[in-house]
Amino acid sequence: MTEKLLEVKNLAVSFSAQGGEVQAVRGVSFHVSKGETIAVVGESGCGKSVTAQSIMRLIPEPPGKIKGGSIHFNGRDLAALSEKEMQKIRGKEIGMIFQDPMTSLNPTLTVGDQITEGLLTHQDISKADAEKEAVDLLRLVGFADPEARLKLYPHQFSGGMRQRIVIAMALVCKPSLIIADEPTTALDVTIQAQIMELFKEIQEKTGVAIILITHDLGVVAQAADRINVMYAGEIIESGTVKEIFYDTQHPYTQGLLASVPRLDGDRSKPLIPIYGSPPDLYSPPAGCAFAQRCEYAMEVCSKYAPPVTYLSGQHQTMCWLQDERAAGMRGPKVTIK
Amino acid sequence: MGIPTKQKTEHSSVPDDLFVPLNKDSAQLENIVRPSVGFWKDAWQRLLKNKLAVAGLITIIFLTIMAIVGPMLTPYSYSEQTLSNQNQPPSAEHWFGTDNLGRDMFTRTWYGARISLFIGLAAALIEFIIGVIYGGISGYKGGRTDNVMMRIVDILYGLPYLLVVILLMVVMGPGLFTIIIALTLTGWIGMARIVRGQVLQLKNNEYVLASKVLGANTSRIIRKHLLPNTMGPVIVSMTLTVPGAIFAEAFLSFLGLGVSAPVASWGSMANDALGVLNTGHWWRLFFPAFFISLTMLAFNVFGDGLRDALDPKLRR
Amino acid sequence: MLKYILKRFAWMILTIWVIITLTFFLMHSIPGDPLDVGDSGGSAAASENLRAYYNLDQPLPVQYFSYIKNIVTLDFGPSMTSRSSTVNDMISSGFPASLQLGIASLVFSVISGVALGVLAALRHNKMIDYITMIVAVIGISIPNFIQSMLFINYIGANFDFFPVARWGTWRHVILPALALSSGPMAIIARLTRSNMLEVLTQDYIRTAKAKGLSARKIVVKHALRNALLPVVTIMGALTASVLTGSFVIERIFAIPGIGQYFVNSISNRDYPMIMATTVIYSSILVFMMFLVDIIYGIIDPRIKLHTKED
């Protein structure tokens, strides 16, 4: 197994709000090896973005707070670093890409200014050299005439082009890890494919590791090496793409897969939605958070939190159905060929 | 370090008899956590939580009551001169003292409150009526009508407000009603712009289109969508017009263009006090200055609170 | 960009023309003869001479066009209160003091307003925030003429450092400028604060943070500029408030500026002076708004594109 670049252990993040505390992330553990792409998948509000922002220590404090756990990156615990030390990691060793390219660029500064700014902050480099780097990067992300683009303002680009600029910005200091938080959600489907292709290309050229945060399993299938499925602030199943797609264990993951439209599948089969909504994280349920929506739910699920079951080297899940006493409780397994 | 809220369960400690299908309470599945609260009720509740705004509202109520009954609490009238009683400091007979003509300052102060509040409310009301009609027509008709109407507003908007008011006062002569006319002749522009902007924006908003598609008739759209969304900014603007008008009246009276001589207004009382600044007759300036500031403060604070309470984006 | 400037310029000229016309016809619609005021007992011949001197013997349209012609050549005609001097004399004698006061007030209100607003936003919901906003609301609520009277009574009377009458040294400027600028300052502080708070929640601020920029750099480079854009747009209105405020402030502090002349001309019914001051002040304001539009076009790159598409 390759060297671990990032290892998150038992991360717990809460937001204080009127009348209590929202436990957005409740004990999440995963790791990223050098040069690989892992995906964190889940519906909105499951805590995936909070996890991503916690790694960068970007959650607003207050009201947010990292309540527990560790985030080891290149041997250092990011959760324990001071703001000053963290500034040296952000942008330099970990780059971040946000969801909406329309709003994540400053409208009053030129694109060149915004790309070079990271370099000028972290490296002892002249403005002219920084601009040269920016030109190279813009070419890498697919601009034909990068020199002319540097002088333009964000509003002069389309959404897809802006996302390329944001990617260039994240790459500027040659980080070893990029966190992409829903990088394609705000884009047209055709552009989405182009951007995902670009990620692959960049990874081949630079060897950067990527954490891909998304709610879209379709995006993940081609891009990621491993998948973590999050629900209500916990990772409920994780494994390689193959394991998640072809040997699905957790009913929630099954539900997710069943609700993804497919072009190559059996079209006479209807898409199956997951009924209900996630629990209120003000007061998380004592048992499994998915129990109320789960079609295989047992009495035990509502009373006791399910333990982690290790199925193979990579594959693990948190579900009572894995207990031998639950044999026969599961109906026909939903697998997609 | 463990997970703070729940313990990972050991398989063996869990009783076997729990491995049976869960009897789910299906009603719980789609429950909405928060009870739905109407817009106005919600806004009112949030306003009540804002202590400053509530203090402003209470002050406004107090000032209004005093404006009505204040002058009746003394045996003096606002214009009654007692030359033997010039410049008396506050005492049991004259609670706020007397001015250089021996007039009772308490009576004059609350009489001034009547003038100020009347001007403020009248200006706000007239501006509201003109602004809603003008802006509403402009926004609702759109196209050419809107274009012409807004060009006119643009030119008027470029004129310096107080200067125009001064000019009008010079032309029309001093007096309570000429002040109101002069103030509203230029003051409605801001309101018209707000209303037009709101109507224009809402007219094309997706939820209005959606309810049109769903077969809602015009009156329902106006009642359910346009009014609640337009009224917020309009009410806030009205609340903030009041201190502006009160200031303008005081300003004009201070320049000698306000209400005519024996009538008391806070601005003219402050103006009267200008000549006696160095004589130590502090009450001559203090009372009109204090109450004009208090009134404007109360309306400003209340208007701010109202703005926050009515902002749908701040709803939680 | 040039097209944008030209368009704004044409708009400015149009507005000024409307103001001149409005002023002219308003002043001539006042019932009675302006020369009747305080000028009784003169002989008929003398009165005729005076009418000719003030150009009042001509029909109204002729008067109007000659007035426009004179204004274009910056000649505002003779004054009515002091027969010997022209309006131009009075304005040029009052202008320096008014200009000093106006600029001092504007500069002070912008600098302190922005500083307080930023400070309050960065310490959101802390003590400094509350204090600043309470002071701002009080600044808006106490009329400037009341403030200046309080200043004279309590500061000027007790500290010789601040002279309260006449004009001359920089020390004369402080108290009137303070009274004149506190209102605009409070407005700027509130606006800056709310804009800063809004901008600081924007995605591009998070992006800048993710690049590893220091908090100071994020505020200066990314937040402040965007937060100040709306402040620029109200500069026209603030200049108006400083200008009109100067009428009473100059009167209270006995500053020999145009505002002083204007207030006197109102009580003396000196129509040429009233018209001239109105036209001059309005033109300054309209020109300020023109400048604001241009500056806005320069600092906000989105405006340029918008007008290119026109």
Short mmCIF file of N, CA and C in Angstrom, two decimals, chain A residues 6 8 11-16 22-28 30 40-61 63-68 71 96-99 179-182 211 213-214 230 232-235 281, chain C residues 206:
data_model
loop_
_atom_site.label_atom_id
_atom_site.label_comp_id
_atom_site.label_asym_id
_atom_site.label_seq_id
_atom_site.Cartn_x
_atom_site.Cartn_y
_atom_site.Cartn_z
N LEU A 6 -2.95 11.90 3.79
CA LEU A 6 -3.87 12.53 4.75
C LEU A 6 -4.60 11.43 5.49
N VAL A 8 -7.64 11.19 8.31
CA VAL A 8 -8.61 11.80 9.21
C VAL A 8 -9.12 10.72 10.15
N LEU A 11 -13.07 12.41 13.25
CA LEU A 11 -13.33 13.84 13.21
C LEU A 11 -14.77 14.14 13.61
N ALA A 12 -14.93 15.08 14.54
CA ALA A 12 -16.27 15.49 14.96
C ALA A 12 -16.33 17.01 14.93
N VAL A 13 -17.33 17.54 14.22
CA VAL A 13 -17.47 18.99 14.10
C VAL A 13 -18.90 19.37 14.47
N SER A 14 -19.01 20.43 15.29
CA SER A 14 -20.34 20.89 15.69
C SER A 14 -20.48 22.37 15.43
N PHE A 15 -21.72 22.78 15.22
CA PHE A 15 -22.02 24.21 15.11
C PHE A 15 -22.99 24.57 16.23
N SER A 16 -22.61 25.60 16.97
CA SER A 16 -23.56 26.02 17.99
C SER A 16 -24.61 26.90 17.34
N VAL A 22 -25.59 21.74 16.53
CA VAL A 22 -25.80 20.86 15.40
C VAL A 22 -24.53 20.04 15.22
N GLN A 23 -24.68 18.72 15.35
CA GLN A 23 -23.51 17.85 15.20
C GLN A 23 -23.37 17.47 13.74
N ALA A 24 -22.68 18.31 12.98
CA ALA A 24 -22.64 18.15 11.54
C ALA A 24 -21.79 16.95 11.12
N VAL A 25 -20.68 16.76 11.81
CA VAL A 25 -19.82 15.62 11.51
C VAL A 25 -19.62 14.84 12.80
N ARG A 26 -19.91 13.52 12.76
CA ARG A 26 -19.94 12.76 14.00
C ARG A 26 -19.01 11.56 13.93
N GLY A 27 -17.70 11.82 13.99
CA GLY A 27 -16.76 10.72 14.02
C GLY A 27 -16.48 10.13 12.66
N VAL A 28 -15.81 10.93 11.83
CA VAL A 28 -15.50 10.47 10.48
C VAL A 28 -14.03 10.09 10.38
N PHE A 30 -11.14 8.58 7.52
CA PHE A 30 -10.77 8.08 6.18
C PHE A 30 -9.35 8.53 5.90
N VAL A 40 -16.04 11.63 -1.54
CA VAL A 40 -16.95 11.62 -0.40
C VAL A 40 -18.32 11.94 -0.96
N VAL A 41 -19.25 10.99 -0.82
CA VAL A 41 -20.55 11.11 -1.46
C VAL A 41 -21.65 11.15 -0.41
N GLY A 42 -22.68 11.92 -0.70
CA GLY A 42 -23.82 11.96 0.22
C GLY A 42 -24.76 13.07 -0.21
N GLU A 43 -25.98 13.05 0.36
CA GLU A 43 -26.93 14.09 -0.02
C GLU A 43 -26.60 15.38 0.73
N SER A 44 -27.25 16.48 0.34
CA SER A 44 -26.90 17.75 0.96
C SER A 44 -27.21 17.72 2.45
N GLY A 45 -26.34 18.31 3.24
CA GLY A 45 -26.52 18.33 4.68
C GLY A 45 -25.95 17.13 5.39
N CYS A 46 -25.27 16.23 4.66
CA CYS A 46 -24.76 15.03 5.32
C CYS A 46 -23.42 15.29 6.01
N GLY A 47 -22.86 16.49 5.81
CA GLY A 47 -21.61 16.82 6.48
C GLY A 47 -20.38 16.69 5.62
N LYS A 48 -20.56 16.42 4.33
CA LYS A 48 -19.38 16.22 3.50
C LYS A 48 -18.60 17.51 3.27
N SER A 49 -19.34 18.61 3.05
CA SER A 49 -18.65 19.88 2.86
C SER A 49 -17.99 20.36 4.16
N VAL A 50 -18.66 20.13 5.26
CA VAL A 50 -18.08 20.51 6.55
C VAL A 50 -16.80 19.73 6.79
N THR A 51 -16.80 18.45 6.43
CA THR A 51 -15.58 17.65 6.55
C THR A 51 -14.45 18.27 5.74
N ALA A 52 -14.78 18.64 4.48
CA ALA A 52 -13.77 19.21 3.61
C ALA A 52 -13.23 20.52 4.18
N GLN A 53 -14.16 21.35 4.65
CA GLN A 53 -13.71 22.65 5.16
C GLN A 53 -12.96 22.50 6.48
N SER A 54 -13.26 21.44 7.22
CA SER A 54 -12.53 21.22 8.47
C SER A 54 -11.08 20.87 8.20
N ILE A 55 -10.84 20.10 7.13
CA ILE A 55 -9.47 19.73 6.79
C ILE A 55 -8.67 21.00 6.53
N MET A 56 -9.28 21.97 5.85
CA MET A 56 -8.61 23.24 5.57
C MET A 56 -8.74 24.22 6.72
N ARG A 57 -9.46 23.79 7.75
CA ARG A 57 -9.75 24.66 8.89
C ARG A 57 -10.44 25.94 8.43
N LEU A 58 -11.41 25.77 7.55
CA LEU A 58 -12.12 26.92 7.01
C LEU A 58 -13.52 27.08 7.60
N ILE A 59 -13.92 26.19 8.49
CA ILE A 59 -15.25 26.38 9.08
C ILE A 59 -15.18 27.61 9.98
N PRO A 60 -16.20 28.45 9.88
CA PRO A 60 -16.18 29.67 10.69
C PRO A 60 -16.27 29.34 12.17
N GLU A 61 -15.28 29.82 12.92
CA GLU A 61 -15.26 29.57 14.36
C GLU A 61 -15.36 30.88 15.10
N PRO A 63 -19.51 29.99 14.66
CA PRO A 63 -20.18 29.03 15.54
C PRO A 63 -19.62 27.61 15.43
N GLY A 64 -18.81 27.35 14.39
CA GLY A 64 -18.34 25.98 14.22
C GLY A 64 -17.21 25.65 15.18
N LYS A 65 -16.98 24.36 15.42
CA LYS A 65 -15.87 23.97 16.27
C LYS A 65 -15.52 22.51 15.99
N ILE A 66 -14.21 22.24 15.90
CA ILE A 66 -13.79 20.85 15.79
C ILE A 66 -13.79 20.27 17.19
N LYS A 67 -14.72 19.33 17.43
CA LYS A 67 -14.90 18.83 18.79
C LYS A 67 -13.94 17.70 19.13
N GLY A 68 -13.50 17.01 18.12
CA GLY A 68 -12.62 15.90 18.44
C GLY A 68 -12.03 15.29 17.18
N ILE A 71 -6.51 15.28 12.22
CA ILE A 71 -6.38 15.37 10.76
C ILE A 71 -4.90 15.37 10.45
N MET A 96 -7.86 24.21 -2.72
CA MET A 96 -9.27 23.91 -2.58
C MET A 96 -10.08 24.52 -3.72
N ILE A 97 -11.06 23.77 -4.19
CA ILE A 97 -11.94 24.23 -5.26
C ILE A 97 -13.36 24.20 -4.75
N PHE A 98 -14.07 25.31 -4.97
CA PHE A 98 -15.42 25.38 -4.41
C PHE A 98 -16.47 25.14 -5.48
N GLN A 99 -17.69 25.04 -4.97
CA GLN A 99 -18.81 24.63 -5.82
C GLN A 99 -19.14 25.59 -6.94
N ILE A 179 -8.68 19.60 -2.59
CA ILE A 179 -10.02 19.24 -2.14
C ILE A 179 -11.01 19.94 -3.07
N ALA A 180 -11.78 19.16 -3.79
CA ALA A 180 -12.75 19.75 -4.71
C ALA A 180 -14.14 19.54 -4.14
N ASP A 181 -14.75 20.66 -3.70
CA ASP A 181 -16.06 20.57 -3.05
C ASP A 181 -17.15 20.80 -4.09
N GLU A 182 -17.79 19.76 -4.54
CA GLU A 182 -18.83 19.84 -5.58
C GLU A 182 -18.35 20.66 -6.78
N ILE A 211 -9.40 14.95 -3.22
CA ILE A 211 -10.61 14.54 -2.49
C ILE A 211 -11.78 15.16 -3.23
N ILE A 213 -15.60 15.86 -3.46
CA ILE A 213 -16.81 15.88 -2.65
C ILE A 213 -17.99 16.07 -3.59
N THR A 214 -18.96 15.20 -3.57
CA THR A 214 -20.06 15.34 -4.51
C THR A 214 -21.29 14.58 -4.03
N MET A 230 -21.32 9.15 2.88
CA MET A 230 -21.64 9.80 4.15
C MET A 230 -23.14 9.93 4.33
N ALA A 232 -25.75 11.66 7.43
CA ALA A 232 -25.98 12.27 8.75
C ALA A 232 -24.70 12.39 9.57
N GLY A 233 -23.64 12.84 8.92
CA GLY A 233 -22.42 13.13 9.65
C GLY A 233 -21.52 11.93 9.91
N GLU A 234 -21.85 10.79 9.29
CA GLU A 234 -21.00 9.62 9.48
C GLU A 234 -20.69 8.98 8.12
N ILE A 235 -19.56 8.29 8.05
CA ILE A 235 -19.30 7.51 6.85
C ILE A 235 -19.93 6.14 7.08
N LEU A 281 -29.91 16.95 13.13
CA LEU A 281 -28.64 16.72 13.82
C LEU A 281 -28.50 17.55 15.09
N ARG C 206 -13.86 33.18 1.04
CA ARG C 206 -13.45 31.83 1.45
C ARG C 206 -12.36 31.32 0.51
#
